[in-house]
Amino acid sequence: MSSSDIRDNDGPSGAITGIPDPIAEGLARGWKVRGGPHGALPERIDCDVAIIGSGAGAGVTAEMLARAGLQVLIIEEGPLKSSRDFRQRESDAYTQLYQEGGGRKTADQAIPVLQGRCVGGSTTVNWAGSFRTPAETLAFWGERFGLSTLNFDAMQPWFEQVEKRLNISPWLTEANANNQVLRRGLEKVGVPAPTINRNVKGCWNLGSCGLGCPTNAKQSMLVTTIPAALDLGATLLVQTRAERFELQSKLGNSDEREAEALICQPIQTDGSPAGAPLRVRAKHFVVAGGAINSPALLLRSDAPDPFNLLGRRTFLHPTVASCSVMPEVVNGWAGAPLAVYSDHFLSTQAMDGVIGYKLETAPVHPGLVLTNLGGIGSKLAERARALPQTAVLIGLLRDGFHPDSIGGSVKLRRDGSPALDYPVNAYLLEGARRAHLTMAEVQFAAGARSVHPVHELAQDYRSWAEAKAAIQALPYKPFITGFASAHVMGGCGMAADAARGVVRPDGQHWQLRNVSVHDGSTFPTSIGANPQMTVYSQAARMTAGLARRLNGREVRLFSPSQS
Ligand SMILES: Cc1cc2nc3c(=O)[nH]c(=O)nc-3n(C[C@H](O)[C@H](O)[C@H](O)COP(=O)(O)OP(=O)(O)OC[C@H]3O[C@@H](n4cnc5c(N)ncnc54)[C@H](O)[C@@H]3O)c2cc1C
């Protein structure tokens, strides 16, 4: 490390000294970055492949295509931030790094939805839990969507490459006190409490993953694949929104068409226009704006949709929460937010039966917890005072596997921005009640003094018996039952035939011959596990095929020579 690698302590709080800043170093090395503070955009850019987004799917795609020798353009609507901007402050992070300033919600406002909007996308702000796609999810995709070639064994080499490239391994440091509540409670009720794999290297265990990693330990796209692609000559446009494709008219009788150009709008960080539009021409376009935004781009472009599938079957892992006040200090904002989990309540029931749920913890950051977990006035003040002793468990409902679980649909507002209509029906609400019951039981087993499930009519319960009777008697209805989500999937579903999917198994759009989708929007159902590994591994698989088709090159995300 040279002295120029060390940044100064230039802020009163949250600033850390001695951290090399790979973004500042890359820019100094001559990375081709434009947009926002990095310089005006030209009127027109031509390239081999234009990638929309810079998150999980886009990052993997960009690195592999750049390594295949293709001229790559990455187009990201959010800003380029780096470790020196990440001060562990919620007030900065949500407004600068998240979609809609952290305020994105479903159309009826019933479910807050967290998604990233910055270079690195959601990977810049995610909590680093890394799970391979469950074998039963892939088997379901094989059976219902004709994707049998993507079974668990076939995906194994892609999982392995992702794990090596992103340093994914079990979290061996002691779990933080919030996760210890989950582990202790699960063990007391006789349920296994395995350790989570995390994509980190030299982690300081600060707990600020959701606010951007100030030490560059989290192996997000911001510090891994995007810098690798830029070092290989790719160009990155930031604060540049892909507005719409210009599509060729129909070719003969076939439904197939081509994207002739992509029109992009330079924007300010608040989303307002900042100059003249840019026209991008590419041999191939890869849409990777994430679920919700990717289908919205295709909807704005009037992309062919002969089976009325575009934007439909969007899934959220609708997530319910339960807060407990513990006798000990928890300080749940500190330490790795995800370290322990349980799949017991997924694996003990049929996939297409009543809805199952994965148990995890959520970081107890004051803004996140006090704005999403209920209570106003004196109740909220009491909850704020109890924050140091508060532990938060979450139950992630596995949606998309039952006929009553059709997910949501993306529609366009009048200004072209997307809105997700996601009805909360009786099927989901019944699962929310069961998850609340399980979490209260686990929290009392761990020694909680009181538990309050996140539900407008719930009280602070003092024993498991009291909580059980009360939760069973509560009305479970939309709005009063608290849901949230940080996992958005689907909307451009993948299937073996055009009648069941928007894209083919290799990611190519069924009706647009030079457009592919490489992100979480391609999932035909939710995953039943935190989705980043599935996005990375599917993107790696699809990109290897795309590189072969575009210039005949064989390319991997991680090759033995990198070890
Ligand atoms: C707070 C939080 C915590 C999470 N924790 C975990 C976890 O612990 N483990 C896990 O597995 N998953 C986690 N996730 C989810 C995971 O990060 C996402 O599933 C994954 O990153 C999705 O990848 P993607 O490529 O589909 O989209 P994203 O990573 O969201 O990337 C999409 C990018 O495209 C950009 N974009 C969108 N539209 C346009 C446009 N029109 N023009 C230009 N750019 C555009 C966006 O700004 C964004 O940067 C978490 C997510 C959040 C928000």
Coordinates of C-alpha atoms and ligand atoms in Angstrom, one line a residue:
M1 CA 0.0 0.0 0.0
S2 CA 1.5 3.4 -0.9
S3 CA 0.9 6.6 1.0
S4 CA -1.4 7.8 -1.9
D5 CA -3.6 4.8 -1.1
I6 CA -4.4 6.0 2.3
R7 CA -7.3 8.4 2.5
D8 CA -7.6 11.0 5.2
N9 CA -10.0 11.1 8.0
D10 CA -12.0 13.9 6.5
G11 CA -15.2 13.7 8.5
P12 CA -16.2 13.9 12.1
S13 CA -18.0 10.5 12.4
G14 CA -17.9 7.2 10.7
A15 CA -14.7 8.0 8.8
I16 CA -12.1 5.3 8.7
T17 CA -8.4 6.0 7.9
G18 CA -6.0 3.9 5.9
I19 CA -8.4 2.3 3.4
P20 CA -7.3 2.1 -0.2
D21 CA -10.0 3.4 -2.5
P22 CA -10.1 1.2 -5.6
I23 CA -12.5 3.6 -7.4
A24 CA -10.3 6.6 -7.0
E25 CA -7.3 4.5 -8.0
G26 CA -9.1 3.3 -11.1
L27 CA -10.2 6.7 -12.2
A28 CA -6.6 7.9 -11.7
R29 CA -5.4 5.0 -13.9
G30 CA -7.7 6.3 -16.7
W31 CA -10.9 4.3 -16.5
K32 CA -13.4 5.4 -19.1
V33 CA -16.2 6.8 -16.9
R34 CA -18.7 9.5 -18.1
G35 CA -21.9 11.1 -16.9
G36 CA -22.7 13.1 -13.8
P37 CA -19.5 14.6 -12.3
H38 CA -17.3 12.5 -14.7
G39 CA -18.1 14.5 -17.9
A40 CA -20.8 15.1 -20.4
L41 CA -22.1 12.2 -22.6
P42 CA -21.5 12.3 -26.4
E43 CA -24.6 12.3 -28.7
R44 CA -23.9 8.8 -29.9
I45 CA -21.9 5.7 -28.8
D46 CA -21.4 2.5 -30.8
C47 CA -20.1 -0.6 -29.1
D48 CA -20.3 -4.4 -29.3
V49 CA -22.5 -4.9 -26.2
A50 CA -24.4 -2.3 -24.2
I51 CA -25.3 -3.5 -20.7
I52 CA -28.1 -1.7 -18.8
G53 CA -27.4 -1.6 -15.1
S54 CA -24.2 -2.4 -13.0
G55 CA -25.6 -4.7 -10.3
A56 CA -25.3 -8.4 -9.8
G57 CA -26.3 -9.6 -13.3
A58 CA -24.7 -6.6 -15.1
G59 CA -21.4 -6.8 -13.2
V60 CA -20.8 -10.5 -14.0
T61 CA -21.8 -10.0 -17.6
A62 CA -19.5 -6.9 -18.0
E63 CA -16.4 -8.6 -16.7
M64 CA -16.9 -11.8 -18.7
L65 CA -17.7 -10.0 -22.0
A66 CA -14.7 -7.6 -21.5
R67 CA -12.5 -10.6 -21.0
A68 CA -13.9 -12.2 -24.2
G69 CA -12.4 -9.1 -26.0
L70 CA -15.7 -7.4 -26.7
Q71 CA -16.2 -3.6 -26.6
V72 CA -18.5 -3.2 -23.5
L73 CA -20.6 -0.2 -22.5
I74 CA -22.1 -0.2 -19.0
I75 CA -25.1 2.2 -18.5
E76 CA -26.1 2.9 -14.9
E77 CA -28.7 5.4 -13.7
G78 CA -27.3 5.8 -10.2
P79 CA -24.1 7.6 -9.1
L80 CA -20.6 6.2 -8.8
K81 CA -19.7 6.2 -5.0
S82 CA -16.8 4.6 -3.2
S83 CA -15.7 3.6 0.2
R84 CA -14.7 7.2 1.0
D85 CA -18.4 8.1 0.6
F86 CA -19.7 5.4 2.9
R87 CA -19.8 6.9 6.4
Q88 CA -22.1 4.3 8.0
R89 CA -24.9 7.0 8.0
E90 CA -28.4 6.0 7.1
S91 CA -29.3 9.6 6.3
D92 CA -26.8 9.5 3.4
A93 CA -27.1 5.9 2.3
Y94 CA -30.8 5.5 1.5
T95 CA -31.1 8.8 -0.4
Q96 CA -27.9 8.3 -2.4
L97 CA -27.7 4.5 -3.0
Y98 CA -31.3 3.2 -3.2
Q99 CA -34.1 3.3 -5.7
E100 CA -36.5 6.2 -5.1
G101 CA -34.4 7.4 -2.2
G102 CA -35.1 4.3 -0.2
G103 CA -38.8 5.0 -0.4
R104 CA -39.9 2.6 -3.2
K105 CA -43.1 0.8 -2.3
T106 CA -45.6 -1.4 -4.1
A107 CA -48.4 0.5 -5.9
D108 CA -50.9 0.4 -3.0
Q109 CA -48.0 1.4 -0.6
A110 CA -48.5 -1.9 1.4
I111 CA -44.9 -3.2 1.0
P112 CA -41.7 -1.1 1.2
V113 CA -39.2 -2.4 -1.4
L114 CA -35.5 -1.9 -1.0
Q115 CA -33.4 -2.0 -4.2
G116 CA -30.0 -0.4 -5.0
R117 CA -29.5 2.5 -7.5
C118 CA -25.8 3.2 -7.8
V119 CA -22.8 1.6 -9.4
G120 CA -22.9 -2.0 -8.1
G121 CA -26.7 -1.9 -7.8
S122 CA -28.2 -3.8 -4.9
T123 CA -24.9 -5.6 -4.3
T124 CA -23.4 -2.3 -3.0
V125 CA -26.0 -2.2 -0.2
N126 CA -26.9 -5.8 0.3
W127 CA -26.2 -7.8 3.5
A128 CA -23.8 -10.3 2.0
G129 CA -25.6 -13.5 2.7
S130 CA -24.8 -16.0 -0.1
F131 CA -26.8 -19.1 -0.8
R132 CA -26.6 -21.5 -3.8
T133 CA -30.0 -21.8 -5.6
P134 CA -31.9 -24.5 -3.7
A135 CA -32.1 -27.8 -5.7
E136 CA -35.8 -28.0 -5.2
T137 CA -36.3 -24.5 -6.8
L138 CA -34.3 -25.5 -9.8
A139 CA -36.3 -28.8 -10.0
F140 CA -39.6 -26.8 -9.9
W141 CA -38.3 -24.6 -12.8
G142 CA -37.5 -27.8 -14.7
E143 CA -40.9 -29.3 -14.2
R144 CA -43.1 -26.2 -14.7
F145 CA -41.0 -24.0 -17.0
G146 CA -39.1 -26.6 -19.1
L147 CA -35.8 -25.6 -17.6
S148 CA -34.6 -29.1 -16.7
T149 CA -31.1 -28.5 -18.2
L150 CA -30.6 -26.0 -15.3
N151 CA -30.7 -28.5 -12.6
F152 CA -28.5 -28.3 -9.4
D153 CA -25.8 -30.5 -10.8
A154 CA -25.6 -28.5 -14.1
M155 CA -25.4 -25.2 -12.1
Q156 CA -22.6 -26.5 -9.8
P157 CA -19.7 -25.3 -12.0
W158 CA -21.2 -21.8 -12.1
F159 CA -21.8 -21.8 -8.3
E160 CA -18.1 -22.7 -7.9
Q161 CA -16.9 -20.0 -10.2
V162 CA -19.0 -17.4 -8.4
E163 CA -17.8 -18.5 -4.9
K164 CA -14.2 -18.3 -6.0
R165 CA -14.5 -15.0 -7.8
L166 CA -16.4 -13.3 -4.9
N167 CA -14.6 -15.0 -2.0
I168 CA -17.8 -16.7 -0.7
S169 CA -17.2 -18.8 2.4
P170 CA -18.9 -19.5 5.8
W171 CA -18.9 -16.7 8.3
L172 CA -16.4 -17.9 10.9
T173 CA -16.4 -14.9 13.2
E174 CA -18.7 -15.0 16.2
A175 CA -22.2 -14.1 15.2
N176 CA -23.4 -10.7 16.5
A177 CA -25.8 -10.7 19.4
N178 CA -28.9 -10.4 17.1
N179 CA -27.9 -13.6 15.3
Q180 CA -27.1 -15.3 18.6
V181 CA -30.7 -14.7 19.6
L182 CA -31.8 -16.6 16.5
R183 CA -29.3 -19.4 17.0
R184 CA -30.1 -19.8 20.7
G185 CA -33.8 -19.8 20.1
L186 CA -33.7 -22.3 17.3
E187 CA -31.5 -24.6 19.3
K188 CA -33.9 -24.4 22.3
V189 CA -36.9 -25.4 20.0
G190 CA -34.8 -28.2 18.5
V191 CA -34.3 -26.7 15.0
P192 CA -30.8 -26.6 13.3
A193 CA -29.2 -23.2 13.1
P194 CA -26.6 -23.3 10.3
T195 CA -24.1 -20.6 9.5
I196 CA -24.5 -18.3 6.5
N197 CA -21.9 -18.0 3.7
R198 CA -20.8 -14.4 3.0
N199 CA -19.0 -12.7 0.1
V200 CA -16.4 -10.8 2.1
K201 CA -12.7 -10.5 2.2
G202 CA -11.0 -9.0 5.3
C203 CA -14.3 -8.0 6.8
W204 CA -14.2 -5.6 9.8
N205 CA -17.6 -6.8 11.1
L206 CA -18.9 -3.3 11.3
G207 CA -22.5 -4.1 10.4
S208 CA -22.9 -1.3 7.9
C209 CA -23.3 -3.5 4.8
G210 CA -26.7 -1.9 4.0
L211 CA -25.1 1.5 4.0
G212 CA -22.2 0.7 1.6
C213 CA -19.1 -1.0 2.8
P214 CA -16.6 1.6 4.1
T215 CA -13.7 -0.9 4.1
N216 CA -14.3 -2.5 0.6
A217 CA -14.5 -5.9 2.3
K218 CA -17.8 -6.8 0.8
Q219 CA -17.1 -8.3 -2.6
S220 CA -19.9 -6.3 -4.3
M221 CA -19.8 -5.6 -8.0
L222 CA -18.5 -2.1 -7.1
V223 CA -15.2 -3.5 -6.0
T224 CA -14.9 -6.7 -8.1
T225 CA -16.4 -7.2 -11.6
I226 CA -17.0 -3.6 -12.6
P227 CA -13.4 -2.5 -11.8
A228 CA -12.2 -5.6 -13.7
A229 CA -14.3 -4.7 -16.7
L230 CA -13.1 -1.1 -16.6
D231 CA -9.5 -2.3 -16.4
L232 CA -10.1 -4.3 -19.5
G233 CA -11.2 -1.2 -21.4
A234 CA -15.0 -1.2 -20.8
T235 CA -16.8 2.2 -20.6
L236 CA -19.1 3.1 -17.7
L237 CA -21.8 5.8 -18.0
V238 CA -23.2 6.8 -14.7
Q239 CA -26.2 8.9 -13.9
T240 CA -27.5 7.8 -17.3
R241 CA -30.9 6.2 -17.5
A242 CA -31.8 3.8 -20.3
E243 CA -35.2 5.1 -21.4
R244 CA -36.3 3.0 -24.3
F245 CA -35.2 0.8 -27.2
E246 CA -35.9 1.9 -30.8
L247 CA -37.2 -1.4 -32.3
Q248 CA -37.1 -2.4 -35.9
S249 CA -40.5 -3.1 -37.4
K250 CA -41.7 -6.7 -37.7
L251 CA -39.5 -9.0 -39.9
G252 CA -42.0 -10.7 -42.3
N253 CA -44.5 -12.9 -40.6
S254 CA -42.2 -13.7 -37.7
D255 CA -42.7 -12.1 -34.3
E256 CA -38.9 -11.5 -34.2
R257 CA -37.6 -8.0 -34.2
E258 CA -34.3 -6.2 -33.4
A259 CA -33.3 -3.3 -31.2
E260 CA -31.7 -0.7 -33.5
A261 CA -30.7 1.7 -30.8
L262 CA -31.1 2.5 -27.1
I263 CA -32.1 6.0 -26.1
C264 CA -30.5 7.1 -22.8
Q265 CA -31.1 10.2 -20.7
P266 CA -28.4 11.8 -18.6
I267 CA -29.9 12.6 -15.2
Q268 CA -29.2 14.4 -12.0
T269 CA -29.0 12.3 -8.8
D270 CA -32.6 13.2 -8.1
G271 CA -33.6 11.6 -11.5
S272 CA -34.3 14.9 -13.3
P273 CA -32.9 15.3 -16.8
A274 CA -29.4 16.7 -17.1
G275 CA -28.7 17.3 -20.8
A276 CA -29.5 15.9 -24.2
P277 CA -30.4 12.2 -24.8
L278 CA -27.7 9.8 -26.0
R279 CA -28.2 7.2 -28.7
V280 CA -26.4 3.9 -28.2
R281 CA -26.0 1.4 -31.0
A282 CA -24.8 -2.0 -30.2
K283 CA -24.6 -5.4 -31.8
H284 CA -26.2 -6.8 -28.7
F285 CA -28.0 -5.3 -25.7
V286 CA -28.1 -6.9 -22.2
V287 CA -30.8 -5.7 -19.9
A288 CA -29.8 -6.0 -16.3
G289 CA -31.7 -3.2 -14.5
G290 CA -33.0 -5.6 -11.9
A291 CA -36.6 -6.9 -11.5
I292 CA -39.1 -4.0 -11.7
N293 CA -36.8 -1.8 -13.8
S294 CA -35.9 -4.3 -16.5
P295 CA -39.5 -5.1 -17.4
A296 CA -40.3 -1.4 -17.2
L297 CA -37.6 -0.6 -19.9
L298 CA -39.1 -3.3 -22.2
L299 CA -42.6 -2.0 -21.5
R300 CA -41.5 1.6 -22.3
S301 CA -40.1 0.3 -25.6
D302 CA -43.3 -1.5 -26.6
A303 CA -41.4 -4.7 -26.8
P304 CA -43.4 -7.6 -28.3
D305 CA -45.3 -9.5 -25.7
P306 CA -47.5 -11.9 -27.5
F307 CA -48.4 -14.0 -24.4
N308 CA -48.9 -11.0 -22.1
L309 CA -46.1 -12.1 -19.7
L310 CA -43.9 -9.0 -19.5
G311 CA -43.8 -7.5 -16.0
R312 CA -46.0 -10.3 -14.6
R313 CA -45.0 -12.9 -12.0
T314 CA -42.8 -10.4 -10.1
F315 CA -41.9 -11.9 -6.7
L316 CA -40.7 -10.3 -3.4
H317 CA -40.1 -13.0 -0.8
P318 CA -42.7 -10.9 1.2
T319 CA -41.0 -10.5 4.5
V320 CA -42.5 -10.3 7.9
A321 CA -40.7 -9.3 11.1
S322 CA -40.8 -9.8 14.8
C323 CA -39.0 -7.6 17.4
S324 CA -38.0 -8.8 20.8
V325 CA -36.6 -6.9 23.8
M326 CA -33.9 -9.0 25.4
P327 CA -32.5 -8.8 28.9
E328 CA -29.0 -8.3 27.4
V329 CA -27.6 -5.6 25.3
V330 CA -27.9 -6.6 21.6
N331 CA -26.7 -3.5 19.7
G332 CA -28.1 -5.2 16.6
W333 CA -26.7 -2.5 14.3
A334 CA -23.2 -3.7 14.9
G335 CA -21.6 -6.8 13.4
A336 CA -22.4 -8.8 10.3
P337 CA -26.2 -8.5 9.8
L338 CA -26.6 -12.1 8.5
A339 CA -24.7 -15.0 10.1
V340 CA -27.4 -17.6 11.1
Y341 CA -30.5 -18.9 9.3
S342 CA -33.1 -21.7 9.3
D343 CA -34.7 -23.4 6.3
H344 CA -36.6 -25.8 8.6
F345 CA -39.9 -24.0 7.8
L346 CA -39.3 -24.3 4.1
S347 CA -38.2 -27.9 4.0
T348 CA -40.9 -29.3 6.3
Q349 CA -43.8 -28.6 3.9
A350 CA -44.5 -29.2 0.2
M351 CA -43.2 -26.5 -2.0
D352 CA -46.5 -25.9 -3.7
G353 CA -48.5 -26.3 -0.4
V354 CA -49.0 -23.6 2.2
I355 CA -46.3 -21.0 2.0
G356 CA -43.0 -21.8 3.6
Y357 CA -40.6 -19.2 5.1
K358 CA -36.8 -18.8 5.7
L359 CA -35.8 -17.4 9.0
E360 CA -33.0 -14.8 9.3
T361 CA -32.2 -11.6 11.1
A362 CA -32.3 -8.0 10.0
P363 CA -29.8 -5.3 11.0
V364 CA -31.3 -3.1 13.8
H365 CA -30.4 0.3 12.3
P366 CA -32.6 2.9 13.9
G367 CA -33.9 4.4 10.6
L368 CA -34.7 1.1 9.0
V369 CA -36.3 -0.4 12.2
L370 CA -38.2 2.5 13.5
T371 CA -39.7 3.5 10.1
N372 CA -40.7 0.0 9.1
L373 CA -41.5 -1.9 12.2
G374 CA -44.6 0.0 13.5
G375 CA -45.5 2.3 16.3
I376 CA -46.2 6.0 16.6
G377 CA -46.0 8.6 19.3
S378 CA -45.1 7.4 22.8
K379 CA -45.1 3.8 21.6
L380 CA -42.4 4.7 19.0
A381 CA -40.4 6.6 21.7
E382 CA -40.5 3.6 24.0
R383 CA -39.3 1.3 21.1
A384 CA -36.5 3.8 20.3
R385 CA -35.4 3.7 23.9
A386 CA -35.4 -0.1 23.9
L387 CA -33.3 -0.3 20.6
P388 CA -30.1 -1.4 22.3
Q389 CA -31.8 -4.5 23.7
T390 CA -33.9 -5.1 20.6
A391 CA -33.4 -8.2 18.4
V392 CA -35.2 -8.4 15.0
L393 CA -36.0 -11.7 13.3
I394 CA -37.4 -11.9 9.7
G395 CA -39.4 -14.6 7.9
L396 CA -39.0 -14.5 4.1
L397 CA -42.1 -16.1 2.5
R398 CA -41.3 -18.2 -0.6
D399 CA -43.7 -16.9 -3.2
G400 CA -44.5 -18.2 -6.7
F401 CA -44.9 -21.9 -6.2
H402 CA -48.7 -22.2 -5.5
P403 CA -51.6 -21.3 -7.8
D404 CA -52.6 -18.6 -5.3
S405 CA -49.1 -17.1 -5.4
I406 CA -48.9 -15.4 -8.7
G407 CA -46.8 -12.4 -7.5
G408 CA -47.2 -8.9 -8.7
S409 CA -47.1 -7.1 -12.1
V410 CA -45.1 -4.1 -13.2
K411 CA -47.0 -1.2 -14.8
L412 CA -45.8 2.2 -16.0
R413 CA -46.8 5.4 -14.4
R414 CA -47.7 8.3 -16.7
D415 CA -44.1 9.5 -16.6
G416 CA -42.8 6.1 -17.6
S417 CA -41.5 5.1 -14.2
P418 CA -42.4 1.7 -12.9
A419 CA -45.0 0.7 -10.3
L420 CA -45.3 -2.8 -8.9
D421 CA -48.8 -3.9 -8.2
Y422 CA -48.4 -6.7 -5.7
P423 CA -51.7 -7.8 -4.0
V424 CA -51.4 -9.2 -0.5
N425 CA -53.9 -12.1 -0.6
A426 CA -55.2 -14.6 2.0
Y427 CA -52.6 -17.1 1.0
L428 CA -49.7 -14.8 2.0
L429 CA -51.5 -13.5 5.1
E430 CA -51.9 -17.0 6.4
G431 CA -48.2 -17.5 6.0
A432 CA -47.4 -14.2 7.8
R433 CA -49.4 -15.4 10.8
R434 CA -47.5 -18.8 10.9
A435 CA -44.2 -17.0 10.6
H436 CA -45.1 -14.5 13.4
L437 CA -46.0 -17.5 15.6
T438 CA -42.7 -19.3 14.9
M439 CA -40.6 -16.1 15.4
A440 CA -42.2 -15.3 18.7
E441 CA -41.7 -18.9 19.9
V442 CA -38.0 -18.7 18.9
Q443 CA -37.5 -15.3 20.6
F444 CA -39.1 -16.4 23.9
A445 CA -37.1 -19.6 23.8
A446 CA -34.0 -17.4 23.5
G447 CA -35.0 -15.5 26.7
A448 CA -36.9 -12.5 25.3
R449 CA -38.6 -10.3 27.9
S450 CA -41.2 -9.2 25.4
V451 CA -42.0 -9.8 21.7
H452 CA -44.0 -7.7 19.3
P453 CA -44.7 -9.0 15.9
V454 CA -44.8 -6.3 13.2
H455 CA -48.6 -5.9 12.9
E456 CA -50.5 -2.7 13.6
L457 CA -52.8 -4.3 16.1
A458 CA -50.1 -6.4 18.0
Q459 CA -49.1 -5.5 21.5
D460 CA -45.8 -6.2 23.4
Y461 CA -46.4 -9.8 24.6
R462 CA -44.7 -11.0 27.8
S463 CA -44.7 -14.8 27.3
W464 CA -44.9 -17.3 24.5
A465 CA -48.4 -18.5 25.7
E466 CA -49.7 -14.9 25.6
A467 CA -48.1 -14.2 22.2
K468 CA -49.5 -17.5 20.8
A469 CA -53.1 -16.8 21.8
A470 CA -52.9 -13.1 20.7
I471 CA -51.3 -13.9 17.3
Q472 CA -53.9 -16.6 16.6
A473 CA -56.7 -14.1 17.4
L474 CA -55.2 -11.1 15.4
P475 CA -56.9 -10.2 12.1
Y476 CA -54.4 -10.8 9.3
K477 CA -55.2 -8.2 6.6
P478 CA -53.2 -6.0 4.1
F479 CA -51.8 -2.8 5.5
I480 CA -52.1 -3.8 9.2
T481 CA -49.8 -6.8 8.7
G482 CA -46.4 -5.4 8.2
F483 CA -44.5 -6.6 5.1
A484 CA -41.3 -5.4 3.5
S485 CA -38.9 -6.8 0.9
A486 CA -35.3 -6.5 -0.2
H487 CA -35.5 -9.3 -2.8
V488 CA -37.2 -8.5 -6.1
M489 CA -37.3 -11.2 -8.7
G490 CA -39.2 -12.1 -11.9
G491 CA -41.1 -10.0 -14.5
C492 CA -39.0 -11.2 -17.5
G493 CA -39.3 -14.9 -16.6
M494 CA -37.2 -17.5 -18.3
A495 CA -38.8 -20.6 -19.9
A496 CA -38.2 -23.2 -22.5
D497 CA -41.0 -21.9 -24.8
A498 CA -42.4 -18.4 -25.6
A499 CA -45.8 -19.1 -24.2
R500 CA -44.3 -19.4 -20.7
G501 CA -41.5 -16.9 -20.6
V502 CA -40.2 -13.6 -21.8
V503 CA -36.7 -14.9 -22.3
R504 CA -35.2 -18.2 -23.5
P505 CA -33.1 -20.4 -21.1
D506 CA -30.0 -18.7 -22.5
G507 CA -31.3 -15.2 -21.5
Q508 CA -32.2 -14.0 -25.0
H509 CA -35.5 -12.3 -25.4
W510 CA -38.0 -14.6 -27.2
Q511 CA -38.9 -12.0 -29.8
L512 CA -35.9 -9.6 -29.9
R513 CA -33.0 -11.3 -31.5
N514 CA -30.3 -8.9 -30.2
V515 CA -31.6 -8.4 -26.7
S516 CA -30.9 -10.5 -23.6
V517 CA -31.9 -10.2 -20.0
H518 CA -29.3 -11.1 -17.3
D519 CA -30.6 -10.3 -13.9
G520 CA -33.1 -11.4 -11.2
S521 CA -36.0 -10.5 -13.4
T522 CA -35.5 -13.7 -15.3
F523 CA -36.5 -16.0 -12.4
P524 CA -39.7 -17.8 -13.0
T525 CA -40.5 -17.9 -9.2
S526 CA -38.9 -16.5 -6.1
I527 CA -35.8 -18.5 -5.0
G528 CA -36.6 -19.4 -1.4
A529 CA -33.1 -18.1 -0.5
N530 CA -31.4 -14.8 -0.7
P531 CA -31.0 -14.3 -4.5
Q532 CA -27.6 -12.8 -5.2
M533 CA -25.8 -16.1 -5.8
T534 CA -28.6 -17.2 -8.2
V535 CA -28.3 -13.9 -10.2
Y536 CA -24.5 -14.2 -10.4
S537 CA -24.5 -17.9 -11.4
Q538 CA -27.3 -17.6 -14.0
A539 CA -25.6 -14.4 -15.4
A540 CA -22.3 -16.3 -15.7
R541 CA -23.9 -19.2 -17.4
M542 CA -25.8 -16.9 -19.9
T543 CA -22.8 -14.8 -20.6
A544 CA -20.5 -17.7 -21.4
G545 CA -23.1 -18.7 -24.1
L546 CA -23.5 -15.1 -25.3
A547 CA -19.7 -14.6 -25.7
R548 CA -19.6 -17.9 -27.7
R549 CA -22.4 -16.6 -29.9
L550 CA -21.0 -13.1 -30.4
N551 CA -17.3 -13.8 -31.1
G552 CA -16.7 -17.5 -30.6
R553 CA -14.6 -17.0 -27.4
E554 CA -14.8 -19.4 -24.4
V555 CA -14.9 -17.4 -21.2
R556 CA -15.4 -18.1 -17.5
L557 CA -16.1 -15.9 -14.5
F558 CA -13.1 -17.5 -12.7
S559 CA -10.4 -19.5 -14.3
P560 CA -7.8 -21.5 -12.4
S561 CA -5.1 -19.0 -13.5
Q562 CA -6.7 -16.4 -11.2
S563 CA -6.2 -18.5 -8.1
Ligands
LIG1 C1 -30.8 -3.9 1.5 C2 -30.6 -5.1 0.7 C3 -30.1 -6.3 1.3 C4 -30.0 -7.4 0.6 N1 -29.3 -8.5 1.1 C5 -29.0 -9.6 0.4 C6 -28.2 -10.7 0.9 O1 -27.8 -10.6 2.0 N2 -28.0 -11.7 0.1 C7 -28.6 -11.8 -1.1 O2 -28.4 -12.9 -1.8 N3 -29.3 -10.9 -1.7 C8 -29.5 -9.7 -1.0 N4 -30.2 -8.7 -1.5 C9 -30.7 -8.8 -2.9 C10 -29.6 -8.8 -4.0 O3 -28.7 -7.8 -3.8 C11 -30.4 -8.7 -5.3 O4 -31.2 -9.8 -5.5 C12 -29.4 -8.6 -6.5 O5 -28.4 -7.6 -6.4 C13 -30.3 -8.4 -7.8 O6 -29.4 -8.3 -8.9 P1 -29.9 -7.6 -10.2 O7 -28.8 -7.7 -11.2 O8 -31.2 -8.2 -10.6 O9 -30.3 -6.1 -9.9 P2 -29.5 -5.0 -9.0 O10 -28.3 -5.6 -8.3 O11 -30.5 -4.3 -8.2 O12 -28.9 -4.0 -10.1 C14 -29.7 -3.3 -11.0 C15 -29.0 -2.0 -11.4 O13 -29.6 -1.4 -12.6 C16 -29.7 0.0 -12.5 N5 -30.8 0.4 -13.4 C17 -32.1 0.1 -13.3 N6 -32.8 0.6 -14.3 C18 -32.0 1.2 -15.1 C19 -32.1 2.0 -16.3 N7 -33.3 2.1 -16.9 N8 -31.0 2.6 -16.8 C20 -29.8 2.4 -16.2 N9 -29.6 1.7 -15.0 C21 -30.7 1.1 -14.5 C22 -30.0 0.2 -11.0 O14 -29.8 1.5 -10.6 C23 -29.1 -0.9 -10.4 O15 -27.9 -0.3 -10.1 C24 -30.4 -7.5 -0.8 C25 -30.9 -6.4 -1.4 C26 -31.0 -5.2 -0.7 C27 -31.6 -4.0 -1.4

